PDB file of C-alpha atoms in Angstrom:
ATOM      1  CA  UNK A  91      19.021 -23.244  18.666  1.00  0.00           C
ATOM      2  CA  UNK A  92      16.009 -21.286  17.494  1.00  0.00           C
ATOM      3  CA  UNK A  93      16.218 -17.519  17.404  1.00  0.00           C
ATOM      4  CA  UNK A  94      14.087 -15.861  20.043  1.00  0.00           C
ATOM      5  CA  UNK A  95      11.707 -13.239  18.698  1.00  0.00           C
ATOM      6  CA  UNK A  96      10.022 -10.556  20.730  1.00  0.00           C
ATOM      7  CA  UNK A  97       6.203 -10.859  21.027  1.00  0.00           C
ATOM      8  CA  UNK A  98       4.578  -7.837  19.423  1.00  0.00           C
ATOM      9  CA  UNK A  99       1.022  -6.622  18.822  1.00  0.00           C
ATOM     10  CA  UNK A 100      -0.433  -4.070  16.451  1.00  0.00           C
ATOM     11  CA  UNK A 101      -2.197  -0.988  17.861  1.00  0.00           C
ATOM     12  CA  UNK A 102      -4.255   1.622  15.993  1.00  0.00           C
ATOM     13  CA  UNK A 103      -3.551   5.311  16.559  1.00  0.00           C
ATOM     14  CA  UNK A 104      -5.919   8.073  15.453  1.00  0.00           C
ATOM     15  CA  UNK A 105      -4.306  10.905  13.539  1.00  0.00           C
ATOM     16  CA  UNK A 106      -5.312  14.074  11.783  1.00  0.00           C
ATOM     17  CA  UNK A 107      -6.687  12.997   8.415  1.00  0.00           C
ATOM     18  CA  UNK A 108      -4.154  13.569   5.658  1.00  0.00           C
ATOM     19  CA  UNK A 109      -1.198  13.665   8.065  1.00  0.00           C
ATOM     20  CA  UNK A 110      -0.675   9.899   8.372  1.00  0.00           C
ATOM     21  CA  UNK A 111       2.768   9.911   6.707  1.00  0.00           C
ATOM     22  CA  UNK A 112       3.936  12.799   8.879  1.00  0.00           C
ATOM     23  CA  UNK A 113       2.820  10.944  12.013  1.00  0.00           C
ATOM     24  CA  UNK A 114       4.580   7.740  10.888  1.00  0.00           C
ATOM     25  CA  UNK A 115       7.834   9.644  10.304  1.00  0.00           C
ATOM     26  CA  UNK A 116       7.624  11.545  13.600  1.00  0.00           C
ATOM     27  CA  UNK A 117       6.753   8.441  15.630  1.00  0.00           C
ATOM     28  CA  UNK A 118       9.538   6.440  13.965  1.00  0.00           C
ATOM     29  CA  UNK A 119      12.132   9.060  14.797  1.00  0.00           C
ATOM     30  CA  UNK A 120      10.837   9.329  18.381  1.00  0.00           C
ATOM     31  CA  UNK A 121      10.923   5.531  18.782  1.00  0.00           C
ATOM     32  CA  UNK A 122      14.511   5.440  17.517  1.00  0.00           C
ATOM     33  CA  UNK A 123      15.621   8.298  19.760  1.00  0.00           C
ATOM     34  CA  UNK A 124      14.008   6.871  22.894  1.00  0.00           C
ATOM     35  CA  UNK A 125      14.931   3.292  21.915  1.00  0.00           C
ATOM     36  CA  UNK A 126      11.305   2.161  22.296  1.00  0.00           C
ATOM     37  CA  UNK A 127      10.517  -1.468  21.336  1.00  0.00           C
ATOM     38  CA  UNK A 128       8.418  -0.409  18.328  1.00  0.00           C
ATOM     39  CA  UNK A 129       9.160  -2.669  15.384  1.00  0.00           C
ATOM     40  CA  UNK A 130       7.047  -1.147  12.593  1.00  0.00           C
ATOM     41  CA  UNK A 131       4.625   1.689  11.878  1.00  0.00           C
ATOM     42  CA  UNK A 132       2.354   1.687   8.867  1.00  0.00           C
ATOM     43  CA  UNK A 133      -0.083   4.010   7.140  1.00  0.00           C
ATOM     44  CA  UNK A 134      -2.168   2.111   4.578  1.00  0.00           C
ATOM     45  CA  UNK A 135      -3.580   4.412   1.892  1.00  0.00           C
ATOM     46  CA  UNK A 136      -7.101   3.003   2.244  1.00  0.00           C
ATOM     47  CA  UNK A 137      -7.495   3.910   5.938  1.00  0.00           C
ATOM     48  CA  UNK A 138      -7.673   7.643   6.453  1.00  0.00           C
ATOM     49  CA  UNK A 139      -7.038   9.088   9.900  1.00  0.00           C
ATOM     50  CA  UNK A 140      -5.323   6.039  11.398  1.00  0.00           C
ATOM     51  CA  UNK A 141      -1.825   4.620  11.549  1.00  0.00           C
ATOM     52  CA  UNK A 142      -0.927   1.179  12.879  1.00  0.00           C
ATOM     53  CA  UNK A 143       1.945   0.644  15.274  1.00  0.00           C
ATOM     54  CA  UNK A 144       3.543  -2.733  15.940  1.00  0.00           C
ATOM     55  CA  UNK A 145       5.049  -2.672  19.419  1.00  0.00           C
ATOM     56  CA  UNK A 146       5.885  -4.851  22.399  1.00  0.00           C
ATOM     57  CA  UNK A 147       3.185  -3.162  24.518  1.00  0.00           C
ATOM     58  CA  UNK A 148       0.536  -0.406  24.451  1.00  0.00           C
ATOM     59  CA  UNK A 149       2.437   1.882  26.815  1.00  0.00           C
ATOM     60  CA  UNK A 150       5.303   2.125  24.301  1.00  0.00           C
ATOM     61  CA  UNK A 151       2.804   3.356  21.709  1.00  0.00           C
ATOM     62  CA  UNK A 152       1.446   5.914  24.199  1.00  0.00           C
ATOM     63  CA  UNK A 153       4.983   7.087  24.863  1.00  0.00           C
ATOM     64  CA  UNK A 154       5.659   7.483  21.135  1.00  0.00           C
ATOM     65  CA  UNK A 155       2.484   9.497  20.498  1.00  0.00           C
ATOM     66  CA  UNK A 156       2.857  11.756  23.545  1.00  0.00           C
ATOM     67  CA  UNK A 157       3.592  15.203  22.158  1.00  0.00           C
ATOM     68  CA  UNK A 158       3.737  14.000  18.553  1.00  0.00           C
ATOM     69  CA  UNK A 159       2.092  16.516  16.280  1.00  0.00           C
ATOM     70  CA  UNK A 160      -1.073  15.280  14.469  1.00  0.00           C
ATOM     71  CA  UNK A 161      -1.174  12.035  16.513  1.00  0.00           C
ATOM     72  CA  UNK A 162      -4.301  11.852  18.674  1.00  0.00           C
ATOM     73  CA  UNK A 163      -5.066   8.791  20.780  1.00  0.00           C
ATOM     74  CA  UNK A 164      -4.437   5.075  20.705  1.00  0.00           C
ATOM     75  CA  UNK A 165      -7.652   3.114  20.232  1.00  0.00           C
ATOM     76  CA  UNK A 166      -8.386   0.423  22.803  1.00  0.00           C
ATOM     77  CA  UNK A 167      -7.464  -3.159  22.014  1.00  0.00           C
ATOM     78  CA  UNK A 168      -5.170  -4.683  19.445  1.00  0.00           C
ATOM     79  CA  UNK A 169      -5.540  -5.122  15.696  1.00  0.00           C
ATOM     80  CA  UNK A 170      -5.252  -8.697  14.452  1.00  0.00           C
ATOM     81  CA  UNK A 171      -2.428  -9.623  12.096  1.00  0.00           C
ATOM     82  CA  UNK A 172      -5.005 -10.927   9.588  1.00  0.00           C
ATOM     83  CA  UNK A 173      -6.594  -7.465   9.407  1.00  0.00           C
ATOM     84  CA  UNK A 174      -3.207  -5.833   8.819  1.00  0.00           C
ATOM     85  CA  UNK A 175      -2.230  -8.474   6.273  1.00  0.00           C
ATOM     86  CA  UNK A 176      -5.133  -7.333   4.051  1.00  0.00           C
ATOM     87  CA  UNK A 177      -3.490  -3.937   3.694  1.00  0.00           C
ATOM     88  CA  UNK A 178       0.108  -4.981   3.205  1.00  0.00           C
ATOM     89  CA  UNK A 179      -0.155  -8.083   1.049  1.00  0.00           C
ATOM     90  CA  UNK A 180      -1.627  -6.523  -2.086  1.00  0.00           C
ATOM     91  CA  UNK A 181      -3.168  -8.631  -4.794  1.00  0.00           C
ATOM     92  CA  UNK A 182      -2.141  -7.644  -8.343  1.00  0.00           C
ATOM     93  CA  UNK A 183      -4.836  -5.477  -9.936  1.00  0.00           C
ATOM     94  CA  UNK A 184      -4.918  -7.744 -12.997  1.00  0.00           C
ATOM     95  CA  UNK A 185      -6.375 -10.598 -10.912  1.00  0.00           C
ATOM     96  CA  UNK A 186      -9.578  -8.633 -10.429  1.00  0.00           C
ATOM     97  CA  UNK A 187     -10.035  -7.633 -14.065  1.00  0.00           C
ATOM     98  CA  UNK A 188     -11.945  -9.491 -16.749  1.00  0.00           C
ATOM     99  CA  UNK A 189     -13.305  -8.907 -20.232  1.00  0.00           C
ATOM    100  CA  UNK A 190     -16.439  -6.754 -20.206  1.00  0.00           C
ATOM    101  CA  UNK A 191     -15.577  -5.018 -16.918  1.00  0.00           C
ATOM    102  CA  UNK A 192     -16.061  -1.268 -16.840  1.00  0.00           C
ATOM    103  CA  UNK A 193     -13.032   0.647 -15.645  1.00  0.00           C
ATOM    104  CA  UNK A 194     -11.785   4.165 -15.146  1.00  0.00           C
ATOM    105  CA  UNK A 195      -8.370   5.103 -16.490  1.00  0.00           C
ATOM    106  CA  UNK A 196      -6.300   6.488 -13.589  1.00  0.00           C
ATOM    107  CA  UNK A 197      -3.090   7.492 -15.359  1.00  0.00           C
ATOM    108  CA  UNK A 198      -1.655   8.675 -18.650  1.00  0.00           C
ATOM    109  CA  UNK A 199      -3.255  10.859 -21.327  1.00  0.00           C
ATOM    110  CA  UNK A 200      -6.694   9.183 -20.955  1.00  0.00           C
ATOM    111  CA  UNK A 201      -6.856   9.722 -17.189  1.00  0.00           C
ATOM    112  CA  UNK A 202     -10.380  10.092 -15.823  1.00  0.00           C
ATOM    113  CA  UNK A 203     -12.093   8.486 -18.820  1.00  0.00           C
ATOM    114  CA  UNK A 204     -14.408   5.499 -18.590  1.00  0.00           C
ATOM    115  CA  UNK A 205     -13.607   2.412 -20.633  1.00  0.00           C
ATOM    116  CA  UNK A 206     -14.550  -1.223 -21.200  1.00  0.00           C
ATOM    117  CA  UNK A 207     -12.035  -4.072 -21.110  1.00  0.00           C
ATOM    118  CA  UNK A 208     -11.915  -6.084 -24.321  1.00  0.00           C
ATOM    119  CA  UNK A 209      -8.862  -8.238 -23.592  1.00  0.00           C
ATOM    120  CA  UNK A 210      -6.721  -9.203 -20.592  1.00  0.00           C
ATOM    121  CA  UNK A 211      -3.097 -10.330 -20.772  1.00  0.00           C
ATOM    122  CA  UNK A 212      -2.148 -11.603 -17.324  1.00  0.00           C
ATOM    123  CA  UNK A 213       1.467 -12.360 -18.228  1.00  0.00           C
ATOM    124  CA  UNK A 214       2.236  -8.880 -19.513  1.00  0.00           C
ATOM    125  CA  UNK A 215      -0.104  -7.363 -16.883  1.00  0.00           C
ATOM    126  CA  UNK A 216      -1.825  -5.391 -19.625  1.00  0.00           C
ATOM    127  CA  UNK A 217      -5.423  -4.831 -20.622  1.00  0.00           C
ATOM    128  CA  UNK A 218      -6.898  -3.687 -23.917  1.00  0.00           C
ATOM    129  CA  UNK A 219      -9.645  -1.129 -23.399  1.00  0.00           C
ATOM    130  CA  UNK A 220     -12.174   0.720 -25.507  1.00  0.00           C
ATOM    131  CA  UNK A 221     -13.029   4.206 -24.346  1.00  0.00           C
ATOM    132  CA  UNK A 222     -16.716   4.735 -23.708  1.00  0.00           C
ATOM    133  CA  UNK A 223     -16.605   8.524 -23.752  1.00  0.00           C
ATOM    134  CA  UNK A 224     -18.257  10.372 -26.577  1.00  0.00           C
ATOM    135  CA  UNK A 225     -15.891  11.924 -29.056  1.00  0.00           C
ATOM    136  CA  UNK A 226     -13.416   9.055 -28.881  1.00  0.00           C
ATOM    137  CA  UNK A 227     -13.343   6.494 -31.668  1.00  0.00           C
ATOM    138  CA  UNK A 228     -13.598   2.873 -30.474  1.00  0.00           C
ATOM    139  CA  UNK A 229      -9.919   2.214 -31.004  1.00  0.00           C
ATOM    140  CA  UNK A 230      -8.401  -0.526 -28.841  1.00  0.00           C
ATOM    141  CA  UNK A 231      -5.882   0.945 -26.402  1.00  0.00           C
ATOM    142  CA  UNK A 232      -3.399  -1.234 -24.508  1.00  0.00           C
ATOM    143  CA  UNK A 233      -2.563  -0.004 -21.017  1.00  0.00           C
ATOM    144  CA  UNK A 234      -0.868  -1.471 -17.955  1.00  0.00           C
ATOM    145  CA  UNK A 235      -3.350  -2.952 -15.475  1.00  0.00           C
ATOM    146  CA  UNK A 236      -2.162  -0.559 -12.756  1.00  0.00           C
ATOM    147  CA  UNK A 237      -3.530   2.350 -14.765  1.00  0.00           C
ATOM    148  CA  UNK A 238      -7.138   1.242 -14.649  1.00  0.00           C
ATOM    149  CA  UNK A 239      -9.515   1.112 -11.714  1.00  0.00           C
ATOM    150  CA  UNK A 240     -12.458  -1.287 -11.701  1.00  0.00           C
ATOM    151  CA  UNK A 241     -15.770   0.583 -11.495  1.00  0.00           C
ATOM    152  CA  UNK A 242     -18.252  -2.122 -12.450  1.00  0.00           C
ATOM    153  CA  UNK A 243     -18.113  -5.797 -13.327  1.00  0.00           C
ATOM    154  CA  UNK A 244     -20.179  -5.036 -16.452  1.00  0.00           C
ATOM    155  CA  UNK A 245     -21.694  -7.881 -18.402  1.00  0.00           C
ATOM    156  CA  UNK A 246     -18.683 -10.117 -18.704  1.00  0.00           C
ATOM    157  CA  UNK A 247     -17.630 -12.535 -16.026  1.00  0.00           C
ATOM    158  CA  UNK A 248     -17.183 -15.182 -18.738  1.00  0.00           C
ATOM    159  CA  UNK A 249     -13.919 -13.669 -19.761  1.00  0.00           C
ATOM    160  CA  UNK A 250     -11.954 -14.381 -22.872  1.00  0.00           C
ATOM    161  CA  UNK A 251      -8.583 -14.293 -21.177  1.00  0.00           C
ATOM    162  CA  UNK A 252      -5.263 -15.066 -22.685  1.00  0.00           C
ATOM    163  CA  UNK A 253      -2.583 -16.852 -20.645  1.00  0.00           C
ATOM    164  CA  UNK A 254      -4.838 -17.253 -17.618  1.00  0.00           C
TER     165      UNK A 254
ATOM    166  CA  UNK B 204      12.173   1.191  -0.381  1.00  0.00           C
ATOM    167  CA  UNK B 205      11.589   4.939  -0.326  1.00  0.00           C
ATOM    168  CA  UNK B 206      14.593   6.948  -1.437  1.00  0.00           C
ATOM    169  CA  UNK B 207      15.275  10.677  -1.482  1.00  0.00           C
ATOM    170  CA  UNK B 208      18.178  10.235  -3.884  1.00  0.00           C
ATOM    171  CA  UNK B 209      18.527   8.751  -7.382  1.00  0.00           C
ATOM    172  CA  UNK B 210      19.377   5.218  -6.161  1.00  0.00           C
ATOM    173  CA  UNK B 211      17.400   2.754  -4.038  1.00  0.00           C
ATOM    174  CA  UNK B 212      19.305   2.337  -0.732  1.00  0.00           C
ATOM    175  CA  UNK B 213      18.205  -1.298  -0.538  1.00  0.00           C
ATOM    176  CA  UNK B 214      18.783  -2.816  -3.998  1.00  0.00           C
ATOM    177  CA  UNK B 215      20.967  -0.019  -5.476  1.00  0.00           C
ATOM    178  CA  UNK B 216      18.665   0.173  -8.509  1.00  0.00           C
ATOM    179  CA  UNK B 217      18.182   3.483 -10.295  1.00  0.00           C
ATOM    180  CA  UNK B 218      14.853   2.368 -11.744  1.00  0.00           C
ATOM    181  CA  UNK B 219      12.660   4.337  -9.318  1.00  0.00           C
ATOM    182  CA  UNK B 220       8.994   5.315  -9.378  1.00  0.00           C
ATOM    183  CA  UNK B 221       7.282   8.311  -7.824  1.00  0.00           C
ATOM    184  CA  UNK B 222       3.847   6.710  -8.167  1.00  0.00           C
ATOM    185  CA  UNK B 223       3.398   4.816  -4.916  1.00  0.00           C
ATOM    186  CA  UNK B 224       0.813   4.411  -2.142  1.00  0.00           C
ATOM    187  CA  UNK B 225       0.858   3.187   1.451  1.00  0.00           C
ATOM    188  CA  UNK B 226       3.742   3.925   3.793  1.00  0.00           C
ATOM    189  CA  UNK B 227       5.549   1.633   6.246  1.00  0.00           C
ATOM    190  CA  UNK B 228       8.530   2.288   8.485  1.00  0.00           C
ATOM    191  CA  UNK B 229      10.171  -0.911   9.707  1.00  0.00           C
ATOM    192  CA  UNK B 230      12.454  -0.239  12.664  1.00  0.00           C
ATOM    193  CA  UNK B 231      13.311  -3.782  13.738  1.00  0.00           C
ATOM    194  CA  UNK B 232      12.751  -6.264  10.882  1.00  0.00           C
ATOM    195  CA  UNK B 233      13.922  -9.297  12.856  1.00  0.00           C
ATOM    196  CA  UNK B 234      11.138  -8.894  15.442  1.00  0.00           C
ATOM    197  CA  UNK B 235       8.453  -7.412  13.217  1.00  0.00           C
ATOM    198  CA  UNK B 236       5.456  -9.389  12.006  1.00  0.00           C
ATOM    199  CA  UNK B 237       4.716  -6.635   9.459  1.00  0.00           C
ATOM    200  CA  UNK B 238       8.308  -6.871   8.217  1.00  0.00           C
ATOM    201  CA  UNK B 239       8.020 -10.655   7.928  1.00  0.00           C
ATOM    202  CA  UNK B 240       4.745 -10.400   5.948  1.00  0.00           C
ATOM    203  CA  UNK B 241       6.304  -7.885   3.564  1.00  0.00           C
ATOM    204  CA  UNK B 242       9.555  -9.840   3.300  1.00  0.00           C
ATOM    205  CA  UNK B 243      11.623  -6.945   4.649  1.00  0.00           C
ATOM    206  CA  UNK B 244      15.095  -7.706   5.995  1.00  0.00           C
ATOM    207  CA  UNK B 245      16.502  -4.196   6.194  1.00  0.00           C
ATOM    208  CA  UNK B 246      15.148  -1.434   8.456  1.00  0.00           C
ATOM    209  CA  UNK B 247      13.891   1.610   6.592  1.00  0.00           C
ATOM    210  CA  UNK B 248      10.974   3.360   4.935  1.00  0.00           C
ATOM    211  CA  UNK B 249       8.948   1.391   2.410  1.00  0.00           C
ATOM    212  CA  UNK B 250       5.945   1.878   0.126  1.00  0.00           C
ATOM    213  CA  UNK B 251       3.198  -0.744   0.172  1.00  0.00           C
ATOM    214  CA  UNK B 252       2.284  -0.500  -3.493  1.00  0.00           C
ATOM    215  CA  UNK B 253       4.457   0.861  -6.311  1.00  0.00           C
ATOM    216  CA  UNK B 254       3.146   1.449  -9.821  1.00  0.00           C
TER     217      UNK B 254
END
């Protein structure tokens, strides 16, 4: 016999910008206390001022946001699963990087500096970069792909990639 | 999974990171589409991306 699952939809709720995590925590505790059929609440980092609530119906979402600090209103309609999937199924950063791409270092001692990728190692999830800032010698630096952010594709789509 | 202590409540690992983005609370993983997409089987608080 197949297990019967409850039909749920995803609803968007406007919040005070910067308070998304607080709203998620408050709504989750309210849903648990009132035993509301809310199955998940998420706050993707890329969407400011909104949280997404997966629930059995819109009125349960309204009940959860009523009186919740920093939660404003539920937007009309439902959010498709495909739209939500874009936020929660994250592609590894390394997949987007190639030789010649211009990046910004987002962590470690070189944070905030611009650099160019000279080598990509997809297996180790590492890239070799050369800093483009003045005052830095063009020494190759190996960093984890998570510590660079793509700023421009640069000249090189024809990448010399190892282990690709 | 997001932990306030030194050990992950889900996998019991002590290899934790404080560099994470995106926040999800799964209350009912068996009925949640979000939980299914993320492969979550245990209710709790999770990060979407961990560095």
